Each structure stands twice: as C-alpha cells, then as structure tokens.
Amino acid sequence: VGADVFGLASAQVGIYFAAPAVGYGVGNFLSGRYSVRVGMTRMVLWGALVTTTGMAILLAVTAAGLHHPAVFFGMTTLIGLGNGMVLPNANAGMLSINPALAGTASGLGGAIMIGGGAALAALAGVVLRPGSGEMPLIVIMVASSLASVAAILWVIRRSRALGLPG
C-alpha cells in the first residue's frame, strides 16, 4: 500500500511503519499496567474495540475522499494500540485454561494466529490490484477487527454461562 498506492519510497514506508509499533508499545504498557485490575477478557474487548474504532474511522475518512499516507498509517497506530492490549491478555487467557495443556494451547494458538494472518495477507494480495487504492485493505481490516470483537464477546458470554471468572 505504501509503495503501490501512495507512491512512497522504501525509506518513507519504513518510517510510516513505526506508527503501529508505537501504538503496540503503548498498548503493551496499558496491558501491563491495567490488566490485573481490569481483567483479561475486558482488556481484550477494549483492545478489539480500539482497533475496530480506528479502522472504522479510517474507512469513513477514506470513503470521504481523504487519501494520504499520514492518515492511513496514522490510523494504523490504533491497530498497534489495540493489538498491544489484546495479544498479551489473549495469550495469557489461552494458556491459563488448563495448565496441563498449555503447550498444546500455545502451539494451536500460534498456528491459528500465523495461519489467520497468512490467509488475510493472501486475501489482501488478491483484492489489492493496481488502481484499487487502499480501500480493499481497509475493508479487510475492518471486517477482521469486527470478527475479533465478536469473538471476545462470545468468549465473555460463554465464560459467564459456565460461571468462570471474567
């Protein structure tokens, strides 16, 4: 997107890629600081909502005609922020269900994350064609972030139904 859609040089793309990393660092800080007080599932929900909100805003401003790399990559800071809140808590939750199966859970969770990321990258490669702009990628990001909100809401609902701590 940086090179093909916005015509950025590789050095500029590298600089813009710092945006999600900064967001991720802040999200990790928030996770470390507040996860015990807030709870794992609630922190995952908040992180997923941050990501979804950021992507929805990006979708709206792009649909309104604002096409600029600073807008696109600036809003990806919220992806990083949300992921920094989600990933540590989701991984901790995944491993805490049954300590005897922590290795299996870790392997399966990693496989799902890598496989899901690969599938979404392949999908992005299919829909991002010359002249398509950044909108197809934004739609994929909005859809996947909405799926993450739905997934954590399902986990919260299931945990409550089973009487597990949230």
Short mmCIF file of C-alpha atoms in Angstrom, two decimals:
data_model
loop_
_atom_site.label_atom_id
_atom_site.label_comp_id
_atom_site.label_asym_id
_atom_site.label_seq_id
_atom_site.Cartn_x
_atom_site.Cartn_y
_atom_site.Cartn_z
CA VAL A 1 0.00 0.00 0.00
CA GLY A 2 2.77 2.42 0.92
CA ALA A 3 4.71 1.92 -2.29
CA ASP A 4 1.98 0.99 -4.76
CA VAL A 5 -0.94 3.12 -3.58
CA PHE A 6 0.80 6.14 -2.09
CA GLY A 7 3.98 6.02 -4.18
CA LEU A 8 6.28 6.16 -1.16
CA ALA A 9 9.96 5.32 -1.27
CA SER A 10 11.05 2.35 0.83
CA ALA A 11 12.63 4.67 3.42
CA GLN A 12 9.33 6.53 3.80
CA VAL A 13 7.41 3.27 4.16
CA GLY A 14 9.86 2.24 6.88
CA ILE A 15 9.25 5.48 8.76
CA TYR A 16 5.47 5.15 8.44
CA PHE A 17 5.69 1.56 9.70
CA ALA A 18 6.83 2.95 13.03
CA ALA A 19 3.26 4.11 13.68
CA PRO A 20 1.75 0.71 14.54
CA ALA A 21 4.88 -0.19 16.52
CA VAL A 22 4.48 2.91 18.68
CA GLY A 23 0.82 2.04 19.23
CA TYR A 24 1.76 -1.52 20.12
CA GLY A 25 4.26 -0.31 22.71
CA VAL A 26 1.65 1.93 24.32
CA GLY A 27 -0.90 -0.91 24.24
CA ASN A 28 1.58 -3.26 25.92
CA PHE A 29 2.23 -0.65 28.58
CA LEU A 30 -1.51 -0.32 29.22
CA SER A 31 -1.84 -4.12 29.39
CA GLY A 32 0.95 -4.41 31.91
CA ARG A 33 -0.41 -1.57 33.97
CA TYR A 34 -4.15 -2.34 34.00
CA SER A 35 -4.85 -5.96 33.02
CA VAL A 36 -4.86 -7.27 36.58
CA ARG A 37 -7.28 -4.55 37.66
CA VAL A 38 -9.49 -4.64 34.56
CA GLY A 39 -9.34 -8.35 33.79
CA MET A 40 -8.03 -10.26 30.79
CA THR A 41 -11.23 -10.58 28.82
CA ARG A 42 -12.28 -6.99 29.37
CA MET A 43 -8.82 -5.77 28.28
CA VAL A 44 -9.10 -7.92 25.15
CA LEU A 45 -12.53 -6.43 24.48
CA TRP A 46 -11.26 -2.87 24.96
CA GLY A 47 -8.30 -3.52 22.68
CA ALA A 48 -10.52 -5.03 19.99
CA LEU A 49 -12.85 -2.04 20.25
CA VAL A 50 -9.91 0.39 19.93
CA THR A 51 -8.77 -1.38 16.77
CA THR A 52 -12.27 -1.55 15.31
CA THR A 53 -12.97 2.09 16.09
CA GLY A 54 -9.72 3.17 14.47
CA MET A 55 -10.39 1.12 11.37
CA ALA A 56 -13.98 2.37 11.14
CA ILE A 57 -12.72 5.96 11.30
CA LEU A 58 -10.13 5.17 8.63
CA LEU A 59 -12.86 3.62 6.47
CA ALA A 60 -15.04 6.71 6.87
CA VAL A 61 -12.34 9.27 6.11
CA THR A 62 -11.08 7.25 3.13
CA ALA A 63 -14.63 6.90 1.79
CA ALA A 64 -14.98 10.67 2.21
CA GLY A 65 -12.02 11.12 -0.13
CA LEU A 66 -9.13 11.74 2.25
CA HIS A 67 -6.27 9.71 0.77
CA HIS A 68 -2.95 10.44 2.39
CA PRO A 69 -0.26 8.15 3.80
CA ALA A 70 -0.16 10.08 7.09
CA VAL A 71 -3.88 9.38 7.58
CA PHE A 72 -3.62 5.73 6.62
CA PHE A 73 -0.52 4.93 8.64
CA GLY A 74 -1.52 7.27 11.46
CA MET A 75 -4.73 5.32 11.98
CA THR A 76 -2.75 2.08 11.99
CA THR A 77 -1.35 3.34 15.28
CA LEU A 78 -4.72 2.30 16.70
CA ILE A 79 -4.23 -1.19 15.28
CA GLY A 80 -0.98 -1.38 17.19
CA LEU A 81 -2.56 0.07 20.33
CA GLY A 82 -5.42 -2.41 20.20
CA ASN A 83 -3.12 -5.34 19.47
CA GLY A 84 -0.88 -4.32 22.35
CA MET A 85 -3.90 -4.55 24.63
CA VAL A 86 -5.29 -7.74 23.07
CA LEU A 87 -2.35 -10.05 22.43
CA PRO A 88 -0.76 -10.32 25.89
CA ASN A 89 -4.13 -10.89 27.51
CA ALA A 90 -5.42 -13.28 24.85
CA ASN A 91 -2.22 -15.33 25.07
CA ALA A 92 -2.36 -15.40 28.86
CA GLY A 93 -6.01 -16.41 28.76
CA MET A 94 -5.37 -19.10 26.19
CA LEU A 95 -2.61 -20.63 28.31
CA SER A 96 -4.46 -20.38 31.62
CA ILE A 97 -7.49 -22.53 30.79
CA ASN A 98 -5.82 -25.86 31.57
CA PRO A 99 -2.17 -25.74 32.70
CA ALA A 100 -1.66 -29.36 31.65
CA LEU A 101 -2.48 -28.36 28.07
CA ALA A 102 -0.51 -25.08 27.99
CA GLY A 103 1.95 -26.38 25.37
CA THR A 104 -0.84 -27.59 23.14
CA ALA A 105 -2.76 -24.35 23.61
CA SER A 106 0.34 -22.32 22.79
CA GLY A 107 1.04 -24.28 19.63
CA LEU A 108 -2.55 -24.24 18.45
CA GLY A 109 -2.96 -20.55 19.26
CA GLY A 110 0.24 -19.68 17.42
CA ALA A 111 -0.81 -21.74 14.43
CA ILE A 112 -4.19 -20.03 14.31
CA MET A 113 -2.59 -16.58 14.52
CA ILE A 114 0.01 -17.31 11.85
CA GLY A 115 -2.44 -19.15 9.62
CA GLY A 116 -5.07 -16.45 10.00
CA GLY A 117 -2.51 -13.76 9.25
CA ALA A 118 -1.33 -15.66 6.18
CA ALA A 119 -4.90 -16.10 4.94
CA LEU A 120 -5.66 -12.40 5.41
CA ALA A 121 -2.39 -11.45 3.68
CA ALA A 122 -3.28 -13.70 0.76
CA LEU A 123 -6.74 -12.16 0.60
CA ALA A 124 -5.23 -8.68 0.63
CA GLY A 125 -2.93 -9.72 -2.21
CA VAL A 126 -5.91 -10.85 -4.24
CA VAL A 127 -8.04 -7.73 -3.71
CA LEU A 128 -5.27 -5.12 -3.89
CA ARG A 129 -4.86 -4.58 -7.60
CA PRO A 130 -3.21 -1.69 -9.42
CA GLY A 131 -5.52 1.28 -9.18
CA SER A 132 -7.66 -0.23 -6.41
CA GLY A 133 -6.41 2.20 -3.78
CA GLU A 134 -6.24 1.38 -0.11
CA MET A 135 -9.97 0.76 0.38
CA PRO A 136 -9.95 -3.04 -0.14
CA LEU A 137 -7.30 -3.43 2.57
CA ILE A 138 -9.22 -1.15 4.91
CA VAL A 139 -12.38 -3.21 4.41
CA ILE A 140 -10.43 -6.39 5.26
CA MET A 141 -9.04 -4.72 8.39
CA VAL A 142 -12.50 -3.52 9.48
CA ALA A 143 -14.02 -6.96 8.89
CA SER A 144 -11.27 -8.78 10.79
CA SER A 145 -11.41 -6.33 13.69
CA LEU A 146 -15.20 -6.74 13.87
CA ALA A 147 -14.65 -10.50 13.96
CA SER A 148 -12.27 -10.02 16.91
CA VAL A 149 -14.94 -8.08 18.80
CA ALA A 150 -17.49 -10.81 18.06
CA ALA A 151 -15.03 -13.50 19.19
CA ILE A 152 -14.25 -11.88 22.55
CA LEU A 153 -17.94 -11.15 23.17
CA TRP A 154 -18.61 -14.86 22.56
CA VAL A 155 -15.81 -15.78 25.00
CA ILE A 156 -17.24 -13.42 27.64
CA ARG A 157 -20.75 -14.82 27.15
CA ARG A 158 -19.52 -18.41 27.33
CA SER A 159 -17.44 -17.70 30.43
CA ARG A 160 -20.46 -16.21 32.19
CA ALA A 161 -22.64 -19.16 31.17
CA LEU A 162 -20.06 -21.55 32.63
CA GLY A 163 -19.64 -19.45 35.77
CA LEU A 164 -15.96 -18.78 35.08
CA PRO A 165 -14.21 -15.64 36.27
CA GLY A 166 -14.12 -12.92 33.63
#
